[in-house]
mmCIF file of C-alpha atoms in Angstrom:
data_model
loop_
_atom_site.group_PDB
_atom_site.id
_atom_site.type_symbol
_atom_site.label_atom_id
_atom_site.label_comp_id
_atom_site.label_asym_id
_atom_site.label_seq_id
_atom_site.Cartn_x
_atom_site.Cartn_y
_atom_site.Cartn_z
ATOM 1 C CA MET A 1 -1.351 100.577 -109.765
ATOM 2 C CA GLN A 2 -3.409 102.305 -107.180
ATOM 3 C CA THR A 3 -6.327 100.366 -105.716
ATOM 4 C CA ALA A 4 -9.209 101.940 -103.917
ATOM 5 C CA PHE A 5 -11.139 99.853 -101.449
ATOM 6 C CA HIS A 6 -14.780 100.554 -100.668
ATOM 7 C CA PHE A 7 -15.712 99.560 -97.137
ATOM 8 C CA HIS A 8 -19.253 99.242 -95.828
ATOM 9 C CA SER A 9 -20.418 99.742 -92.264
ATOM 10 C CA PHE A 10 -18.640 97.412 -89.887
ATOM 11 C CA LEU A 11 -18.068 96.714 -86.201
ATOM 12 C CA CYS A 12 -14.681 98.061 -85.147
ATOM 13 C CA PHE A 13 -12.857 95.863 -82.640
ATOM 14 C CA SER A 14 -9.672 97.514 -81.483
ATOM 15 C CA ASN A 15 -6.506 95.429 -81.176
ATOM 16 C CA ARG A 16 -4.115 97.382 -79.007
ATOM 17 C CA ARG A 17 -0.986 95.765 -80.391
ATOM 18 C CA ASN A 18 -1.662 96.644 -84.052
ATOM 19 C CA THR A 19 -3.680 99.818 -83.596
ATOM 20 C CA THR A 20 -2.645 103.373 -82.830
ATOM 21 C CA ALA A 21 -5.348 105.836 -81.763
ATOM 22 C CA LYS A 22 -4.731 109.529 -82.294
ATOM 23 C CA PRO A 23 -6.114 112.376 -80.196
ATOM 24 C CA ASP A 24 -8.365 113.602 -83.013
ATOM 25 C CA GLY A 25 -10.255 110.305 -83.045
ATOM 26 C CA TRP A 26 -8.498 108.735 -86.056
ATOM 27 C CA MET A 27 -7.045 105.270 -85.781
ATOM 28 C CA LYS A 28 -4.126 103.620 -87.552
ATOM 29 C CA MET A 29 -4.305 99.817 -87.991
ATOM 30 C CA GLN A 30 -1.619 97.513 -89.297
ATOM 31 C CA THR A 31 -2.835 94.650 -91.479
ATOM 32 C CA PRO A 32 -0.187 91.993 -92.021
ATOM 33 C CA HIS A 33 -2.519 89.917 -94.217
ATOM 34 C CA LEU A 34 -2.558 92.480 -97.036
ATOM 35 C CA LYS A 35 1.218 92.744 -96.772
ATOM 36 C CA LYS A 36 1.476 89.172 -97.946
ATOM 37 C CA LEU A 37 -0.801 89.909 -100.910
ATOM 38 C CA THR A 38 0.625 93.268 -102.035
ATOM 39 C CA GLY A 39 4.249 92.886 -100.980
ATOM 40 C CA ARG A 40 4.238 96.037 -98.934
ATOM 41 C CA GLU A 41 2.947 96.945 -95.517
ATOM 42 C CA VAL A 42 -0.343 98.835 -95.674
ATOM 43 C CA HIS A 43 -1.920 100.806 -92.862
ATOM 44 C CA TYR A 44 -5.574 101.876 -92.596
ATOM 45 C CA ALA A 45 -6.631 105.089 -91.007
ATOM 46 C CA GLY A 46 -10.181 105.585 -89.998
ATOM 47 C CA ARG A 47 -12.404 107.033 -87.348
ATOM 48 C CA HIS A 48 -12.264 104.873 -84.202
ATOM 49 C CA GLU A 49 -15.611 103.797 -82.820
ATOM 50 C CA SER A 50 -15.219 101.005 -80.281
ATOM 51 C CA LEU A 51 -17.832 98.248 -80.480
ATOM 52 C CA MET A 52 -20.299 100.406 -82.379
ATOM 53 C CA THR A 53 -21.701 100.246 -85.879
ATOM 54 C CA VAL A 54 -20.235 103.048 -87.985
ATOM 55 C CA PRO A 55 -22.951 104.210 -90.386
ATOM 56 C CA SER A 56 -20.620 106.391 -92.472
ATOM 57 C CA THR A 57 -16.915 105.490 -92.581
ATOM 58 C CA ARG A 58 -13.994 107.408 -94.013
ATOM 59 C CA LEU A 59 -11.031 105.295 -94.976
ATOM 60 C CA CYS A 60 -7.839 105.981 -96.915
ATOM 61 C CA ALA A 61 -5.085 103.623 -98.012
ATOM 62 C CA ILE A 62 -1.635 104.916 -97.028
ATOM 63 C CA ALA A 63 1.425 103.061 -98.261
ATOM 64 C CA ASN A 64 4.240 102.595 -95.783
ATOM 65 C CA THR A 65 7.197 104.793 -96.784
ATOM 66 C CA ASP A 66 9.699 102.905 -94.676
ATOM 67 C CA ASP A 67 10.613 100.672 -97.647
ATOM 68 C CA GLY A 68 11.644 103.636 -99.772
ATOM 69 C CA SER A 69 8.615 103.742 -102.092
ATOM 70 C CA PRO A 70 6.917 107.083 -102.740
ATOM 71 C CA PRO A 71 3.779 107.796 -100.783
ATOM 72 C CA SER A 72 0.535 107.389 -102.614
ATOM 73 C CA VAL A 73 -2.266 109.884 -102.725
ATOM 74 C CA PRO A 74 -4.967 109.078 -100.174
ATOM 75 C CA VAL A 75 -8.129 107.680 -101.637
ATOM 76 C CA LEU A 76 -11.159 108.773 -99.696
ATOM 77 C CA GLN A 77 -14.378 106.837 -99.827
ATOM 78 C CA GLU A 78 -17.473 107.871 -97.943
ATOM 79 C CA TYR A 79 -20.293 105.408 -97.520
ATOM 80 C CA THR A 80 -23.717 106.764 -96.952
ATOM 81 C CA ASN A 81 -26.303 104.538 -95.351
ATOM 82 C CA THR A 82 -29.365 104.465 -97.551
ATOM 83 C CA ASN A 83 -31.515 102.439 -95.204
ATOM 84 C CA HIS A 84 -34.513 104.464 -94.187
ATOM 85 C CA VAL A 85 -36.011 104.106 -90.725
ATOM 86 C CA PRO A 86 -39.764 103.556 -90.916
ATOM 87 C CA ASN A 87 -41.819 106.457 -89.800
ATOM 88 C CA SER A 88 -43.099 105.945 -86.254
ATOM 89 C CA GLU A 89 -46.278 107.802 -87.116
ATOM 90 C CA ALA A 90 -47.245 105.077 -89.557
ATOM 91 C CA GLU A 91 -47.286 102.462 -86.822
ATOM 92 C CA THR A 92 -50.745 101.625 -85.582
ATOM 93 C CA PHE A 93 -51.860 101.874 -81.998
ATOM 94 C CA LEU A 94 -52.510 98.155 -81.621
ATOM 95 C CA SER A 95 -48.967 97.269 -82.674
ATOM 96 C CA LYS A 96 -47.624 98.884 -79.490
ATOM 97 C CA TRP A 97 -50.431 97.747 -77.176
ATOM 98 C CA SER A 98 -50.135 94.541 -75.173
ATOM 99 C CA PRO A 99 -53.033 93.258 -73.034
ATOM 100 C CA PRO A 100 -52.630 93.335 -69.252
ATOM 101 C CA ARG A 101 -51.605 90.103 -67.636
ATOM 102 C CA TYR A 102 -54.818 89.682 -65.652
ATOM 103 C CA LEU A 103 -56.829 90.049 -68.871
ATOM 104 C CA TRP A 104 -55.133 87.305 -70.855
ATOM 105 C CA ARG A 105 -54.988 85.111 -67.767
ATOM 106 C CA GLY A 106 -58.744 85.478 -67.379
ATOM 107 C CA LEU A 107 -59.205 84.584 -71.036
ATOM 108 C CA SER A 108 -56.946 81.574 -70.557
ATOM 109 C CA VAL A 109 -59.329 80.292 -67.857
ATOM 110 C CA LEU A 110 -62.243 80.357 -70.304
ATOM 111 C CA ILE A 111 -60.205 78.789 -73.102
ATOM 112 C CA LEU A 112 -58.885 76.061 -70.822
ATOM 113 C CA ALA A 113 -62.373 75.300 -69.516
ATOM 114 C CA GLY A 114 -63.649 74.960 -73.069
ATOM 115 C CA GLN A 115 -60.797 72.648 -74.022
ATOM 116 C CA VAL A 116 -61.444 70.442 -70.986
ATOM 117 C CA ILE A 117 -65.150 70.163 -71.807
ATOM 118 C CA ILE A 118 -64.473 69.286 -75.453
ATOM 119 C CA ARG A 119 -61.837 66.687 -74.594
ATOM 120 C CA THR A 120 -64.054 65.130 -71.928
ATOM 121 C CA LEU A 121 -66.946 64.804 -74.357
ATOM 122 C CA LYS A 122 -64.642 63.272 -76.963
ATOM 123 C CA GLY A 123 -63.233 60.817 -74.431
ATOM 124 C CA LYS A 124 -59.669 62.143 -74.584
ATOM 125 C CA VAL A 125 -58.968 61.534 -70.910
ATOM 126 C CA HIS A 126 -55.841 60.051 -69.369
ATOM 127 C CA TRP A 127 -57.577 57.755 -66.894
ATOM 128 C CA ARG A 128 -54.465 56.708 -65.014
ATOM 129 C CA ASN A 129 -53.627 60.311 -64.127
ATOM 130 C CA THR A 130 -57.290 60.911 -63.311
ATOM 131 C CA LEU A 131 -57.302 58.112 -60.735
ATOM 132 C CA GLN A 132 -54.078 59.393 -59.197
ATOM 133 C CA GLN A 133 -55.499 62.909 -58.870
ATOM 134 C CA LEU A 134 -58.788 61.525 -57.548
ATOM 135 C CA GLU A 135 -56.943 59.753 -54.734
ATOM 136 C CA ARG A 136 -55.060 62.944 -54.016
ATOM 137 C CA VAL A 137 -58.140 65.184 -53.879
ATOM 138 C CA GLY A 138 -60.413 62.704 -52.110
ATOM 139 C CA PRO A 139 -58.891 60.344 -49.498
ATOM 140 C CA ARG A 140 -55.868 62.508 -48.766
ATOM 141 C CA SER A 141 -58.065 65.542 -48.089
ATOM 142 C CA VAL A 142 -60.661 63.854 -45.893
ATOM 143 C CA GLY A 143 -58.905 64.433 -42.591
ATOM 144 C CA VAL A 144 -58.446 68.185 -42.815
ATOM 145 C CA CYS A 145 -61.942 68.681 -44.264
ATOM 146 C CA LEU A 146 -63.664 66.712 -41.514
ATOM 147 C CA LEU A 147 -61.675 68.409 -38.781
ATOM 148 C CA THR A 148 -62.540 71.849 -40.147
ATOM 149 C CA SER A 149 -66.249 71.072 -40.533
ATOM 150 C CA ALA A 150 -66.460 69.656 -37.000
ATOM 151 C CA PHE A 151 -65.138 72.816 -35.360
ATOM 152 C CA VAL A 152 -67.170 75.092 -37.643
ATOM 153 C CA GLY A 153 -70.295 73.141 -36.669
ATOM 154 C CA MET A 154 -69.560 73.446 -32.963
ATOM 155 C CA ALA A 155 -68.921 77.178 -33.297
ATOM 156 C CA PHE A 156 -72.291 77.722 -35.007
ATOM 157 C CA THR A 157 -74.028 75.538 -32.432
ATOM 158 C CA ILE A 158 -72.832 77.797 -29.636
ATOM 159 C CA GLN A 159 -74.355 80.845 -31.303
ATOM 160 C CA PHE A 160 -77.654 79.234 -32.297
ATOM 161 C CA VAL A 161 -78.384 77.296 -29.096
ATOM 162 C CA ARG A 162 -77.766 80.289 -26.832
ATOM 163 C CA GLU A 163 -80.242 82.493 -28.667
ATOM 164 C CA PHE A 164 -82.878 79.891 -29.484
ATOM 165 C CA THR A 165 -82.956 78.530 -25.948
ATOM 166 C CA ARG A 166 -83.706 81.988 -24.594
ATOM 167 C CA LEU A 167 -86.624 82.245 -27.015
ATOM 168 C CA GLY A 168 -87.919 78.785 -26.159
ATOM 169 C CA LEU A 169 -87.206 77.399 -29.638
ATOM 170 C CA ASN A 170 -85.128 74.385 -28.717
ATOM 171 C CA ARG A 171 -86.869 72.213 -31.296
ATOM 172 C CA SER A 172 -85.805 74.561 -34.098
ATOM 173 C CA VAL A 173 -82.061 74.329 -33.411
ATOM 174 C CA GLY A 174 -81.555 71.133 -35.397
ATOM 175 C CA GLY A 175 -83.524 72.407 -38.392
ATOM 176 C CA VAL A 176 -81.599 75.677 -38.558
ATOM 177 C CA LEU A 177 -78.250 73.928 -38.244
ATOM 178 C CA SER A 178 -79.100 71.346 -40.891
ATOM 179 C CA LEU A 179 -80.265 73.970 -43.387
ATOM 180 C CA ALA A 180 -77.200 76.115 -42.768
ATOM 181 C CA PHE A 181 -74.863 73.170 -43.199
ATOM 182 C CA ALA A 182 -76.561 71.682 -46.242
ATOM 183 C CA ARG A 183 -77.093 74.867 -48.197
ATOM 184 C CA GLU A 184 -74.030 76.952 -47.375
ATOM 185 C CA LEU A 185 -71.500 75.822 -44.798
ATOM 186 C CA SER A 186 -70.606 72.328 -46.004
ATOM 187 C CA PRO A 187 -69.932 73.125 -49.694
ATOM 188 C CA VAL A 188 -68.224 76.444 -48.981
ATOM 189 C CA VAL A 189 -66.012 75.234 -46.121
ATOM 190 C CA THR A 190 -65.016 72.111 -48.051
ATOM 191 C CA SER A 191 -64.178 74.142 -51.130
ATOM 192 C CA ILE A 192 -62.083 76.604 -49.136
ATOM 193 C CA VAL A 193 -60.050 73.776 -47.616
ATOM 194 C CA VAL A 194 -59.570 72.118 -51.018
ATOM 195 C CA ALA A 195 -58.606 75.428 -52.630
ATOM 196 C CA GLY A 196 -55.895 75.971 -50.027
ATOM 197 C CA ARG A 197 -54.598 72.417 -50.168
ATOM 198 C CA ILE A 198 -55.166 71.194 -53.739
ATOM 199 C CA GLY A 199 -55.493 74.407 -55.738
ATOM 200 C CA SER A 200 -52.166 75.726 -54.525
ATOM 201 C CA ALA A 201 -50.521 72.383 -55.332
ATOM 202 C CA TYR A 202 -51.957 72.408 -58.869
ATOM 203 C CA ALA A 203 -50.712 75.925 -59.543
ATOM 204 C CA ALA A 204 -47.253 75.230 -58.109
ATOM 205 C CA GLU A 205 -46.812 71.972 -60.026
ATOM 206 C CA LEU A 206 -47.909 73.277 -63.405
ATOM 207 C CA GLY A 207 -46.060 76.556 -62.861
ATOM 208 C CA THR A 208 -42.828 74.693 -62.165
ATOM 209 C CA MET A 209 -43.348 72.531 -65.236
ATOM 210 C CA GLN A 210 -43.991 75.630 -67.323
ATOM 211 C CA VAL A 211 -40.892 77.577 -66.274
ATOM 212 C CA SER A 212 -38.693 74.473 -66.586
ATOM 213 C CA GLU A 213 -40.113 73.780 -70.089
ATOM 214 C CA GLN A 214 -41.460 70.352 -69.177
ATOM 215 C CA THR A 215 -44.740 71.152 -70.919
ATOM 216 C CA ASP A 216 -42.794 71.798 -74.122
ATOM 217 C CA THR A 217 -41.169 68.404 -73.668
ATOM 218 C CA LEU A 218 -44.615 66.814 -73.532
ATOM 219 C CA ARG A 219 -45.521 68.482 -76.819
ATOM 220 C CA VAL A 220 -42.303 67.222 -78.401
ATOM 221 C CA LEU A 221 -43.145 63.694 -77.250
ATOM 222 C CA GLY A 222 -46.566 63.987 -78.874
ATOM 223 C CA ALA A 223 -48.638 64.358 -75.684
ATOM 224 C CA ASP A 224 -51.071 67.230 -75.262
ATOM 225 C CA PRO A 225 -50.525 68.965 -71.886
ATOM 226 C CA VAL A 226 -54.251 69.649 -71.583
ATOM 227 C CA ASP A 227 -55.089 65.946 -71.951
ATOM 228 C CA TYR A 228 -52.256 64.778 -69.738
ATOM 229 C CA LEU A 229 -52.167 67.443 -67.002
ATOM 230 C CA VAL A 230 -55.285 69.618 -66.894
ATOM 231 C CA THR A 231 -58.240 67.375 -67.737
ATOM 232 C CA PRO A 232 -57.458 64.696 -65.078
ATOM 233 C CA ARG A 233 -57.202 67.359 -62.374
ATOM 234 C CA VAL A 234 -60.490 68.993 -63.313
ATOM 235 C CA ILE A 235 -62.376 65.691 -63.463
ATOM 236 C CA ALA A 236 -60.919 64.530 -60.148
ATOM 237 C CA SER A 237 -61.927 67.758 -58.396
ATOM 238 C CA CYS A 238 -65.464 67.686 -59.760
ATOM 239 C CA ILE A 239 -65.940 64.064 -58.651
ATOM 240 C CA ALA A 240 -64.300 64.216 -55.230
ATOM 241 C CA LEU A 241 -65.774 67.440 -53.859
ATOM 242 C CA PRO A 242 -69.436 66.286 -53.686
ATOM 243 C CA PHE A 243 -68.452 63.254 -51.588
ATOM 244 C CA LEU A 244 -66.277 65.399 -49.350
ATOM 245 C CA THR A 245 -69.204 67.784 -48.912
ATOM 246 C CA LEU A 246 -71.532 64.991 -47.798
ATOM 247 C CA MET A 247 -68.970 63.734 -45.310
ATOM 248 C CA CYS A 248 -68.407 67.217 -43.939
ATOM 249 C CA PHE A 249 -72.161 67.722 -43.578
ATOM 250 C CA THR A 250 -72.491 64.497 -41.595
ATOM 251 C CA VAL A 251 -69.546 65.250 -39.291
ATOM 252 C CA GLY A 252 -70.670 68.852 -38.761
ATOM 253 C CA MET A 253 -74.187 67.811 -37.722
ATOM 254 C CA ALA A 254 -72.837 65.091 -35.431
ATOM 255 C CA SER A 255 -70.460 67.473 -33.662
ATOM 256 C CA SER A 256 -73.231 70.057 -33.282
ATOM 257 C CA ALA A 257 -75.618 67.514 -31.740
ATOM 258 C CA LEU A 258 -72.991 66.268 -29.308
ATOM 259 C CA LEU A 259 -72.108 69.776 -28.179
ATOM 260 C CA ALA A 260 -75.749 70.822 -27.768
ATOM 261 C CA ASP A 261 -76.506 67.713 -25.710
ATOM 262 C CA SER A 262 -73.429 67.820 -23.495
ATOM 263 C CA VAL A 263 -73.194 71.565 -22.857
ATOM 264 C CA TYR A 264 -76.651 73.101 -23.308
ATOM 265 C CA GLY A 265 -78.890 70.181 -22.418
ATOM 266 C CA VAL A 266 -80.665 69.945 -25.757
ATOM 267 C CA SER A 267 -81.235 66.269 -26.525
ATOM 268 C CA ILE A 268 -79.635 64.699 -29.557
ATOM 269 C CA ASN A 269 -82.979 63.143 -30.525
ATOM 270 C CA ILE A 270 -84.621 66.574 -30.619
ATOM 271 C CA ILE A 271 -81.888 67.984 -32.860
ATOM 272 C CA LEU A 272 -81.935 65.038 -35.261
ATOM 273 C CA ASP A 273 -85.721 64.996 -35.462
ATOM 274 C CA SER A 274 -85.788 68.744 -36.146
ATOM 275 C CA ALA A 275 -83.144 68.334 -38.863
ATOM 276 C CA GLN A 276 -85.087 65.530 -40.492
ATOM 277 C CA ARG A 277 -88.246 67.643 -40.604
ATOM 278 C CA ALA A 278 -86.477 70.682 -42.053
ATOM 279 C CA LEU A 279 -84.282 69.046 -44.675
ATOM 280 C CA LYS A 280 -85.547 68.229 -48.144
ATOM 281 C CA SER A 281 -83.935 66.278 -50.925
ATOM 282 C CA TRP A 282 -83.353 69.460 -52.910
ATOM 283 C CA ASP A 283 -81.142 70.831 -50.140
ATOM 284 C CA ILE A 284 -78.714 67.909 -50.499
ATOM 285 C CA ILE A 285 -78.849 68.048 -54.304
ATOM 286 C CA SER A 286 -78.093 71.782 -54.303
ATOM 287 C CA ALA A 287 -75.094 71.162 -52.044
ATOM 288 C CA MET A 288 -73.801 68.538 -54.493
ATOM 289 C CA ILE A 289 -74.233 70.877 -57.452
ATOM 290 C CA LYS A 290 -72.498 73.713 -55.633
ATOM 291 C CA SER A 291 -69.551 71.541 -54.689
ATOM 292 C CA GLN A 292 -69.135 70.368 -58.292
ATOM 293 C CA VAL A 293 -69.120 73.947 -59.556
ATOM 294 C CA PHE A 294 -66.656 74.965 -56.847
ATOM 295 C CA GLY A 295 -64.384 72.041 -57.733
ATOM 296 C CA ALA A 296 -64.383 73.088 -61.390
ATOM 297 C CA ILE A 297 -63.540 76.680 -60.449
ATOM 298 C CA ILE A 298 -60.660 75.629 -58.194
ATOM 299 C CA SER A 299 -59.094 73.227 -60.681
ATOM 300 C CA VAL A 300 -59.502 75.327 -63.826
ATOM 301 C CA VAL A 301 -58.256 78.552 -62.231
ATOM 302 C CA SER A 302 -55.292 76.831 -60.573
ATOM 303 C CA CYS A 303 -54.280 75.015 -63.766
ATOM 304 C CA ALA A 304 -54.692 78.150 -65.884
ATOM 305 C CA TRP A 305 -52.575 80.190 -63.490
ATOM 306 C CA GLY A 306 -49.986 77.423 -63.488
ATOM 307 C CA VAL A 307 -49.602 77.097 -67.266
ATOM 308 C CA THR A 308 -49.370 80.879 -67.676
ATOM 309 C CA THR A 309 -46.564 81.292 -65.131
ATOM 310 C CA LEU A 310 -43.645 83.499 -66.172
ATOM 311 C CA GLY A 311 -40.220 83.816 -64.571
ATOM 312 C CA GLY A 312 -38.498 81.462 -62.172
ATOM 313 C CA ALA A 313 -39.224 80.593 -58.555
ATOM 314 C CA LYS A 314 -40.653 84.048 -57.883
ATOM 315 C CA GLY A 315 -43.165 83.651 -60.696
ATOM 316 C CA VAL A 316 -44.231 80.248 -59.378
ATOM 317 C CA GLY A 317 -44.822 81.700 -55.905
ATOM 318 C CA GLU A 318 -46.850 84.602 -57.271
ATOM 319 C CA SER A 319 -48.949 82.281 -59.433
ATOM 320 C CA THR A 320 -49.665 79.980 -56.498
ATOM 321 C CA THR A 321 -50.797 82.800 -54.225
ATOM 322 C CA SER A 322 -52.845 84.453 -56.952
ATOM 323 C CA ALA A 323 -54.494 81.157 -57.929
ATOM 324 C CA VAL A 324 -55.733 80.545 -54.375
ATOM 325 C CA VAL A 325 -57.034 84.099 -54.002
ATOM 326 C CA ILE A 326 -58.837 84.078 -57.348
ATOM 327 C CA SER A 327 -60.300 80.639 -56.588
ATOM 328 C CA LEU A 328 -61.718 81.839 -53.255
ATOM 329 C CA VAL A 329 -63.223 84.927 -54.872
ATOM 330 C CA GLY A 330 -64.738 82.771 -57.605
ATOM 331 C CA ILE A 331 -66.186 80.385 -55.002
ATOM 332 C CA PHE A 332 -67.933 83.201 -53.117
ATOM 333 C CA ILE A 333 -69.312 84.766 -56.297
ATOM 334 C CA ALA A 334 -70.557 81.403 -57.583
ATOM 335 C CA ASP A 335 -72.094 80.622 -54.189
ATOM 336 C CA PHE A 336 -74.134 83.806 -54.272
ATOM 337 C CA ALA A 337 -75.259 83.209 -57.865
ATOM 338 C CA LEU A 338 -76.258 79.600 -57.239
ATOM 339 C CA SER A 339 -78.022 80.402 -53.960
ATOM 340 C CA TYR A 340 -79.990 83.146 -55.680
ATOM 341 C CA CYS A 341 -81.031 80.705 -58.415
ATOM 342 C CA PHE A 342 -81.826 77.739 -56.144
ATOM 343 C CA PHE A 343 -83.591 79.442 -53.237
ATOM 344 C CA GLN A 344 -85.953 82.171 -54.384
ATOM 345 C CA GLY A 345 -89.085 83.355 -52.711
ATOM 346 C CA ALA A 346 -90.311 82.709 -49.166
ATOM 347 C CA GLY A 347 -89.219 79.452 -47.597
ATOM 348 C CA ASP A 348 -91.278 77.118 -45.440
ATOM 349 C CA SER A 349 -88.635 74.625 -44.328
ATOM 350 C CA LEU A 350 -88.867 75.582 -40.642
ATOM 351 C CA LYS A 351 -92.660 75.323 -40.361
ATOM 352 C CA ASN A 352 -92.459 71.696 -39.333
ATOM 353 C CA CYS A 353 -89.737 72.409 -36.760
ATOM 354 C CA ILE A 354 -91.670 74.764 -34.527
#
């Protein structure tokens, strides 16, 4: 009896001990397993394609004539692949388009901010983590913030006192310094320091957790990463930055008064009296509002950049750098928008200082 075997497409793995390749591309394989079933040694001849899928395969069964049996007529079978490749023209444009990384990262900032607001209103806050982050943002950042504000205040005092003394406006120095510190310098300088110190840490921590799949572990354990990681950091930043701003304002004014008195001969009492006449309650309130907005920008951007990190250590480094840069740009844009909204029209704060 002659048996024809129909073989479909297969992966051809060449065994050098049982396979003989011919120059024309055909291959002869010995199969000892079929010898046990049929009682005679059978060889297969086919086109040799190493480690590739053969879409159409020619095979013939050739009986071994070494045992004295007559050779059989080769049985040729040709398999034709009937699978049709889908037409590329039918594919839509959107199926091949993927949004740029900066676009979906920007959308992730908005989505994350919305999730934080909803969870805060619903009371889904991990208070223990919030207190830990509050200690980290507040007390541990006081030293560098105060040192920075002190030297910034002394640098501005040098510029203002030199020019105002020449014009005979010594009594206006304190008012100008207090307005500059309260409205712009204190919230912006504090936010820049916090963005470099805390924002980079947030992005690096969450980025490392993302690439090492620790956030997925939290989901498996039933904890929401937004509730456990993001919301405490945002709340801590929004609470701590206004107090840091007030402290920086106080230290900046004190350093300015000391420098003006010791170097340029302008009395501390004159500077403090001028500042008291120029400042209004709205100036301090606007500084508090600005610092809260800046804290939200720093924390949300840093956390969003952290949870969207891709790659290994290189991706974490890129996310950290990008988070700080984007946070600083957001701080400056928000500062302009808030200043334009808070202080419109002609001001009269310095009338009482002249």
